[in-house]
XYZ file of C-alpha atoms in Angstrom:
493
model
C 114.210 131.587 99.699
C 111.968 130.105 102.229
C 109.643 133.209 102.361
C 109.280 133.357 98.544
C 108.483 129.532 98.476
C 106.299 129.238 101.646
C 104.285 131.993 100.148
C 103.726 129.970 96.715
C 102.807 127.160 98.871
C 99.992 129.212 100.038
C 98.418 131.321 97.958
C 98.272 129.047 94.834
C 97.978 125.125 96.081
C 99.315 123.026 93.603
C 98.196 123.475 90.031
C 95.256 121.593 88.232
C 98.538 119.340 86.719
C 100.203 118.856 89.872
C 98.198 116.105 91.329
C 97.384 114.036 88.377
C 101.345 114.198 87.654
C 101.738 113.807 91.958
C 100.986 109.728 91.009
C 102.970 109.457 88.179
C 106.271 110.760 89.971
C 105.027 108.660 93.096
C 104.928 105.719 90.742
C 108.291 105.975 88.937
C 110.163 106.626 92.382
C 108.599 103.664 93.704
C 109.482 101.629 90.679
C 113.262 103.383 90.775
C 113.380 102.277 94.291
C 112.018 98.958 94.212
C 114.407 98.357 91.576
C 117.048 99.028 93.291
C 116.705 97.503 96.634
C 115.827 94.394 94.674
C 119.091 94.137 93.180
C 120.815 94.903 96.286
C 118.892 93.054 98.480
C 119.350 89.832 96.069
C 123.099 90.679 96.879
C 122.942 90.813 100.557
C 120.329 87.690 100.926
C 123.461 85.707 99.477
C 125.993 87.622 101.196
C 124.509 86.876 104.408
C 122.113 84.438 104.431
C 119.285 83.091 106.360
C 120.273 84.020 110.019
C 121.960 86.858 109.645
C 118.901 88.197 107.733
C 116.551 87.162 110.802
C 118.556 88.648 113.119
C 118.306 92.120 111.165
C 114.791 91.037 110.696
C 114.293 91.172 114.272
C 116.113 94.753 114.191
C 113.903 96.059 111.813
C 110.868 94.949 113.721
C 112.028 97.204 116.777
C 112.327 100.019 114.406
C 108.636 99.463 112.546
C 107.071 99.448 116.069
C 108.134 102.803 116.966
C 107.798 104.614 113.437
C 104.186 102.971 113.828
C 102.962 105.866 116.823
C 106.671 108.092 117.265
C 104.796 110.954 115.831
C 100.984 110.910 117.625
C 99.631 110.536 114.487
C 99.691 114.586 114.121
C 101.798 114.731 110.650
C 98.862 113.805 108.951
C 96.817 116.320 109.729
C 99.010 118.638 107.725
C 97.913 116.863 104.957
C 94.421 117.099 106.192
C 94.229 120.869 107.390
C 92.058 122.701 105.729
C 93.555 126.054 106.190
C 97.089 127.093 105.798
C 99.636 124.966 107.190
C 101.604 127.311 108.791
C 99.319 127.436 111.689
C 100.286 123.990 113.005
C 102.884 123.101 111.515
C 105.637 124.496 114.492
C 103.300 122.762 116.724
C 103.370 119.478 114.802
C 107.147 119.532 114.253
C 107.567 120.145 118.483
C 105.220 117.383 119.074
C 106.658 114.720 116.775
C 110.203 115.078 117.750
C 109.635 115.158 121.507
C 107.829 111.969 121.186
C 110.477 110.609 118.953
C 112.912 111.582 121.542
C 111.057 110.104 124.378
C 110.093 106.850 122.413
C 113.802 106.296 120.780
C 115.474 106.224 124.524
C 112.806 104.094 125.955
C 113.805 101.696 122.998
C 117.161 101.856 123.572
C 116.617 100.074 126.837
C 114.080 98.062 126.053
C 116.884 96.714 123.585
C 118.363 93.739 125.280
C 115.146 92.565 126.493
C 113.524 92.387 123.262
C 116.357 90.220 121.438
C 116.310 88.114 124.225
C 112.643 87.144 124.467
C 113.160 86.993 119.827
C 115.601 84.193 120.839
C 118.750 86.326 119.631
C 120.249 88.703 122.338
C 123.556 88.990 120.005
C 121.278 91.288 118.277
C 120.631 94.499 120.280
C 123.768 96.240 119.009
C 122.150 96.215 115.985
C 118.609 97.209 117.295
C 119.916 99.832 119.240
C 121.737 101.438 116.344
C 119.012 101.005 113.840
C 116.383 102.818 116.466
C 118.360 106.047 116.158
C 116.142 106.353 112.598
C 112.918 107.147 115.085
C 114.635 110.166 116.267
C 115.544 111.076 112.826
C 112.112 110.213 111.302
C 110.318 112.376 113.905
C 112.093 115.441 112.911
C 111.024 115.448 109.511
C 107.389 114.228 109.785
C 106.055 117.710 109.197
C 108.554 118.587 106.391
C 107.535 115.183 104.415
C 103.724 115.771 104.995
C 104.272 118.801 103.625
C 105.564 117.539 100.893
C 103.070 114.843 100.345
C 99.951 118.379 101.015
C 101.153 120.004 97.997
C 101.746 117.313 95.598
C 105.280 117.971 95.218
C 106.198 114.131 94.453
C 109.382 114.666 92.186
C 111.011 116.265 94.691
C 110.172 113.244 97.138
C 111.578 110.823 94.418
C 115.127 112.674 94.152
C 115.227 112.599 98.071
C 114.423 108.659 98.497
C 116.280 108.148 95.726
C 119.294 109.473 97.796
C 118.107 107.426 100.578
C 117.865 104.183 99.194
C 120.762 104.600 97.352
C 123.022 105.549 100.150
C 121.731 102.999 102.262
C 122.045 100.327 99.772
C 126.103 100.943 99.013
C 126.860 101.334 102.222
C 125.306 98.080 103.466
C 126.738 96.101 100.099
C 130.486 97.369 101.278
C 129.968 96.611 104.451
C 128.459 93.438 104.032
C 131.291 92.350 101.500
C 134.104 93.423 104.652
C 131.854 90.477 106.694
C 130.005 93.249 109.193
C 126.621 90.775 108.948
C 123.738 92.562 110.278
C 125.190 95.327 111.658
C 125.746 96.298 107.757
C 122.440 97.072 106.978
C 121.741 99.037 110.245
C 124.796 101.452 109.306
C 123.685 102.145 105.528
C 120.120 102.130 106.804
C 120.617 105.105 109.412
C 122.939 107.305 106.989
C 120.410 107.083 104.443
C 118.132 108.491 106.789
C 120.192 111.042 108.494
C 121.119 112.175 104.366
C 117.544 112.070 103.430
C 116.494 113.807 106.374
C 118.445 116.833 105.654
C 117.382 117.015 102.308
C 113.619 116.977 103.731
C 114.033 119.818 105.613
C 115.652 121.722 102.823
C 112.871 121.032 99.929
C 109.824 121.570 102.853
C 108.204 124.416 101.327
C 107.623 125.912 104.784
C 110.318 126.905 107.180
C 111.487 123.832 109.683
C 110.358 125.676 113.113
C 109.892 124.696 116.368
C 106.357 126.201 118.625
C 104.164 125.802 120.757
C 100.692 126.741 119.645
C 98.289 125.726 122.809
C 95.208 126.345 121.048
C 96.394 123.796 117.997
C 97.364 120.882 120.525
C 93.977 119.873 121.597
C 92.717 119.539 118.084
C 96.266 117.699 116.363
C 96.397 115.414 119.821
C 92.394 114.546 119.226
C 93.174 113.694 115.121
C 96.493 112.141 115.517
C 96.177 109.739 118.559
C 93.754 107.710 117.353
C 95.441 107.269 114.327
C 98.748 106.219 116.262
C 96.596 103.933 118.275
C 95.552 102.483 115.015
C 98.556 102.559 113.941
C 100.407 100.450 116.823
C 97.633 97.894 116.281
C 98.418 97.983 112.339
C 101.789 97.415 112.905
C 100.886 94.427 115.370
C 98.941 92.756 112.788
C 101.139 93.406 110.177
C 104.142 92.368 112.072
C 102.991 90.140 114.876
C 103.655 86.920 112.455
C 107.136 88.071 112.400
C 107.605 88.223 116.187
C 106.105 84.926 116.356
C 108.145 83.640 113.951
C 111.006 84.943 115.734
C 110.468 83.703 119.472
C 108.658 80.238 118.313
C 110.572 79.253 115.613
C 113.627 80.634 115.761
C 116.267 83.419 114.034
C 117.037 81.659 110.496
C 113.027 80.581 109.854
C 112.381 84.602 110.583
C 115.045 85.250 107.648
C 112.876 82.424 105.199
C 109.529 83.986 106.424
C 110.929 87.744 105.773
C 112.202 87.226 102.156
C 108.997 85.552 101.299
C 107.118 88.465 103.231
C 109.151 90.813 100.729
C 108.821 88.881 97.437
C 105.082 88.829 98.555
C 105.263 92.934 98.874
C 106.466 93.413 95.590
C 103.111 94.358 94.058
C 101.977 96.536 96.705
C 105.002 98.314 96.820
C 105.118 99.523 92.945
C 101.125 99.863 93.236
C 99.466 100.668 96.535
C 102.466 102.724 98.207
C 102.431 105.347 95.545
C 98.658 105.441 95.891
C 98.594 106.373 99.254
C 100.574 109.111 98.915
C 98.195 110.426 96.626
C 94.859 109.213 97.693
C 94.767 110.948 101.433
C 95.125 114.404 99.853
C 92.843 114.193 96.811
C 89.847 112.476 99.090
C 90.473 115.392 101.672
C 89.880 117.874 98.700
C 86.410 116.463 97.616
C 85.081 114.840 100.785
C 82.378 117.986 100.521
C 81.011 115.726 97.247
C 79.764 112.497 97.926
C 78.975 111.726 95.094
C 82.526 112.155 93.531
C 84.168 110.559 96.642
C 81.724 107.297 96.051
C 83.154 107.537 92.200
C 86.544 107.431 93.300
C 86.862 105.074 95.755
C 85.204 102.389 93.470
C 87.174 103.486 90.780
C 90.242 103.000 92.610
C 89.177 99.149 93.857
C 88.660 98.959 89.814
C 92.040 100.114 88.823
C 93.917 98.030 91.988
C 92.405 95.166 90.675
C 93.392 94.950 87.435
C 97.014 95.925 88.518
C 97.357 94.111 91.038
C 95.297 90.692 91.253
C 97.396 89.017 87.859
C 100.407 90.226 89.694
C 100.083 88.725 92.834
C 98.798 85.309 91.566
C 101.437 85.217 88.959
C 103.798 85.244 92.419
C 101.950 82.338 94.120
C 101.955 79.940 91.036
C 105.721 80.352 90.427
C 106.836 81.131 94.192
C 109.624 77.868 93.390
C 110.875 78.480 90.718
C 111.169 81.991 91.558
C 113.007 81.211 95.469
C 115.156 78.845 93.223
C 116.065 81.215 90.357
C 116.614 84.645 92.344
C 117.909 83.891 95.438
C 119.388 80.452 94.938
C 118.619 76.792 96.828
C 119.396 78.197 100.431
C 116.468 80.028 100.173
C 113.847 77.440 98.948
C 112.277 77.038 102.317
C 110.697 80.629 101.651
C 108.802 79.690 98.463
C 105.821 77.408 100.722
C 105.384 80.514 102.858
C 105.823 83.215 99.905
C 102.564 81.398 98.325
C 100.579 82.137 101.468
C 101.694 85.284 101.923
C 100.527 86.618 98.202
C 97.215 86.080 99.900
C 97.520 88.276 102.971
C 99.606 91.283 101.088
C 96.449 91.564 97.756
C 94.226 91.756 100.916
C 96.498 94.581 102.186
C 96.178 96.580 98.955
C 92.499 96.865 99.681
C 92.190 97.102 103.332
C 94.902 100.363 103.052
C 92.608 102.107 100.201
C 89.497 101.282 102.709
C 91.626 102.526 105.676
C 92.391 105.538 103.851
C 88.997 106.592 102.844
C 87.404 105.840 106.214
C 90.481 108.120 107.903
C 89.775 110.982 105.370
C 85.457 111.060 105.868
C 86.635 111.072 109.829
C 85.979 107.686 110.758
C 88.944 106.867 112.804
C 87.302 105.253 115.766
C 86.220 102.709 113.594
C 89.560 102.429 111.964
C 90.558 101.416 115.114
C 88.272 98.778 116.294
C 88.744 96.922 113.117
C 92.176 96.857 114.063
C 91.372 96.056 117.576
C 89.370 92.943 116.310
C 91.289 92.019 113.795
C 94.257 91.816 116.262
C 92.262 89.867 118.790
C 91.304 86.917 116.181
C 95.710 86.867 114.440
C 97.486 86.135 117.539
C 95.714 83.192 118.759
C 95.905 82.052 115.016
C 99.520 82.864 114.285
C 100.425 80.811 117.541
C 98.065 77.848 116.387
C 99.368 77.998 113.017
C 103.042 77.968 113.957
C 102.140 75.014 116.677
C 100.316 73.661 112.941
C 102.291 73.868 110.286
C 105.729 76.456 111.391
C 106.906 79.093 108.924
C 104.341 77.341 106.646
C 101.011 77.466 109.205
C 102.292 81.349 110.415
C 101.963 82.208 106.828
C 98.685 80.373 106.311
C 97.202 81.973 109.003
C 98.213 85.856 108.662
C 96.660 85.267 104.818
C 93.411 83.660 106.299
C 92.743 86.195 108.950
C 93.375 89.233 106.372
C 91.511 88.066 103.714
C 88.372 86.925 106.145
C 88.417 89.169 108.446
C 89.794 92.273 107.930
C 88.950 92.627 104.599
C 85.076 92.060 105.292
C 85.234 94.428 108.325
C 87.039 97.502 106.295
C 84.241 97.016 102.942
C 81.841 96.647 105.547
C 82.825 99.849 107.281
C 82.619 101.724 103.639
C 78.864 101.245 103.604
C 78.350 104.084 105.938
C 79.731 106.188 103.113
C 76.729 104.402 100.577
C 79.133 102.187 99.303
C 78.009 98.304 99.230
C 80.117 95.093 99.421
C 78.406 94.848 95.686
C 79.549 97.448 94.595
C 82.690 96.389 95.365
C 82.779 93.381 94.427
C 81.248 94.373 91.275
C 84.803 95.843 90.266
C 86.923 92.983 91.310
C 85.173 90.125 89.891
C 86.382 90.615 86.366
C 89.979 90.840 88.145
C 89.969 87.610 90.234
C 88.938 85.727 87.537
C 91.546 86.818 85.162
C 93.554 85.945 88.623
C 92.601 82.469 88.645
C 93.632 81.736 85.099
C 97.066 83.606 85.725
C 97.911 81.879 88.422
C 97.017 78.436 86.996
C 99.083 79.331 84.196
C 102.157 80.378 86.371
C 101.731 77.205 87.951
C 101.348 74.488 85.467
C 104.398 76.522 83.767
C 106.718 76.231 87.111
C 105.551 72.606 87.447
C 106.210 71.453 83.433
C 109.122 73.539 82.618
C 111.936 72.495 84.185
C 114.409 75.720 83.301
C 113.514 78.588 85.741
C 114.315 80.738 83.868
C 111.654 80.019 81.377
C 109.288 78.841 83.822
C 109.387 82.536 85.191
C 109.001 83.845 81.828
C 105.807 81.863 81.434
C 104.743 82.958 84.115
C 105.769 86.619 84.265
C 103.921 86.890 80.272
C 100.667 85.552 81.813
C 100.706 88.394 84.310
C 101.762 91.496 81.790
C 99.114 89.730 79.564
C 96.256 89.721 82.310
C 96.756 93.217 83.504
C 96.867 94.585 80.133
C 94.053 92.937 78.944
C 92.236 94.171 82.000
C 93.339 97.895 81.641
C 92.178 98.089 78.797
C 88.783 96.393 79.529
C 88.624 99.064 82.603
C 89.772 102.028 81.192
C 86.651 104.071 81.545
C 87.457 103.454 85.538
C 91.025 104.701 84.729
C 90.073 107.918 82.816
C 87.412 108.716 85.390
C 90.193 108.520 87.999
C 92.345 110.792 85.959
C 89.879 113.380 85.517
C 89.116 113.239 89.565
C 92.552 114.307 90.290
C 92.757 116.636 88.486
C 89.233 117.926 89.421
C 90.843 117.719 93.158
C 93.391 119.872 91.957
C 91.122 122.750 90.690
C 89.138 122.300 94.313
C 92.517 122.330 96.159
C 93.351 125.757 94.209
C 89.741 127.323 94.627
């Protein structure tokens, strides 16, 4: 079975349909998934409340460090390779679990020290359990990248499907039989350790271990700047939550990490399913600069319109929304979930920038963006928190995304011919229709005094504005379309 499919994989590439449908699938798993842990993390945000949500919070923070470099950074060179897969892949699948190995029982005593210094040692039995995922993550880097190479995204949605949903009923029993924290780390590693085996199963290569010598040189030279990049996104993208943490304490982490989440909700149904898509179809026509220029501003075009009404909708009616979905306990989150729209529609961007600049083999500059960008947050996060608390943290990580980091990634495009006008000339149309969403959200959380009315408002205004914009773009979304699928008659040739 494996020889039959490995040799598909090979010899044909997927077919001129299989990347333009690769989004689509990407899109409804994310949507199927999103769905899902909303509903169930609604029912364990009132199950457990405020600090027992920090203190898994401060859990999952552990875990997102690791994932961030676990690897090297090699598993995306399968993605990347331009030859056949097979060559590298033994070599990638030895190096990413040794350094899972090596990084997972390094974490496991860095445990106790790490909850103490977040203010909660009661929580390294739960860090210490929920780390176990590196190890199991690292083993099927290769098999999901491979995935991911030949567009095979319906088969990825079945398998996180079976993930989340795992995960999610096993954490909702626990929960209800009063296991806290410790809940979500047990449904959250049996997801994985389910999923995982499913990976290896649907990889349409063989799951082997080698040692190639002639391989390492080039994978460590691609991947570790990439994990260097990485540790350094996941510093910026997290630091606010270990601040939030050790300055001002275990239940304002759970406030700031529901609003960080509510905040995420666009990117998540949007961006994520992008990027699984993007690396792969810029890697297929980064030969053409001309149709690599056409995409990427396409692609600002098309995140715009979905995205911008979206996120603004969020900000106007962050109170009403707090109020309505998670109940009164929670309202503290709605002042920071309002800043935080800001720093996540910067996000959306700076991750389509990051990807392009990664593809046309830019990395080093990848990484002193992030070097920068992380030298200018943490003296802000700590001023803002000494400001303003969950409020100034939040305040901050928006300002320093959208000022800085966002300039420095459009600015880093222009080496590829592509201007902070031309950028800009896609999202104007966007923001503005932005600006009159959110107003709208807002005057309707601030004048109607039913939520769930107020949301409705709101929510219209937002379907409304992206529609409206689609449609006024949807020369930008056909010329995408036809891209990918040009992609997919480059990947075959």
């Amino acid at each position: 079975m494996f020889s039959r499919r490995a040799d598909r994989f090979k010899s044909r590439g997927p077919s001129p349909s299989s990347a333009s449908g690769a989004f689509a699938w990407s899109l409804m798993n994310t949507l199927v998934s999103r769905l899902g842990t909303l509903g169930i993390g609604i029912i364990l945000a009132r199950v457990l409340g405020p600090e027992q949500f920090g203190t898994f919070a401060i859990a999952l923070v552990a875990l997102m460090a690791v994932l961030s470099f676990n690897e090297l950074g090699v598993s995306l060179a399968i993605v990347r390779w331009p030859g056949d897969p097979a060559l590298i892949a033994p070599t990638v699948n030895t190096i990413s679990l040794v350094g899972s190995a090596l990084f997972c029982a390094v974490s496991w005593f860095a445990a106790p020290a790490f909850t103490s210094a977040m203010g909660d040692p009661e929580a390294t039995g739960v860090v210490r359990l929920l780390i176990m995922s590196v190890l199991v993550n690292g083993a099927v880097a290769s098999p999901a990248a491979l995935l991911q190479r030949a567009f095979l995204e319906k088969t990825r949605m079945g398998i996180d499907q079976v993930n989340v949903w795992v995960g999610a009923i096993v954490s909702v029993a626990l929960a209800l039989m009063g296991m806290g924290a410790m809940a979500l780390a047990i449904g959250r590693v049996l997801g994985s350790v389910i999923s995982a085996l499913l990976f290896i199963r649907a990889s349409p290569l063989p799951y082997r271990l080698g040692w190639r010598r002639e391989k390492v040189k080039p994978l460590l030279n691609f991947g570790l700047p990439l994990a260097g990049s990485s540790i350094i996104v996941f510093t910026i993208g997290y630091s606010d939550q270990l601040i939030a943490g050790s300055l001002i304490g275990t239940v304002a982490l759970g406030y700031y990490v529901l609003a960080f989440n509510l905040s995420s909700w666009p990117v998540s149904i949007v961006s994520q399913p992008l990027r699984r898509v993007a690396p792969a179809a810029f890697a297929a026509i980064q030969g053409d600069p001309i149709r690599l220029r056409a995409a990427i501003l396409g692609l600002f075009s098309v995140l715009g319109c979905a995205t911008i009404p979206a996120f603004s909708a969020l900000a106007g009616a962050s109170v009403p929304l707090v109020r309505f979905v998670y109940g009164d306990i929670w309202l503290p989150a709605a002042a920071a979930l309002s800043w935080l729209v800001i720093s996540a529609l910067a996000k959306v961007f700076c991750e389509l920038a990051y990807d392009y600049i990664v593809v046309i083999g830019r990395t080093g500059k990848v990484l002193m963006i992030q070097i920068v960008g992380l030298l200018v947050l943490i003296p802000a996060l700590v001023g803002g928190s000494i400001w303003g608390g969950l409020v100034g943290i939040a305040a901050a990580q928006a300002a320093v995304s959208f000022l800085v980091l966002l300039p420095m990634y459009l600015w880093q495009l222009r080496g590829a011919g592509i201007g902070i006008t031309d950028v800009l000339g896609k999202l104007w149309l966007p923001g503005l229709a932005g600006v009159a969403v959110g107003c709208l959200a807002w005057l309707a959380a601030t004048n109607v005094h039913h939520v769930f009315w107020a949301l409705t408002l709101g929510g219209v205004a937002a379907l409304t504005g992206m529609a409206v914009l689609v449609y006024l773009r949807r020369g930008d979304v056909l010329a995408i379309r036809g891209i990918v699928r040009a992609e997919a008659a480059a990947a075959i040739a």
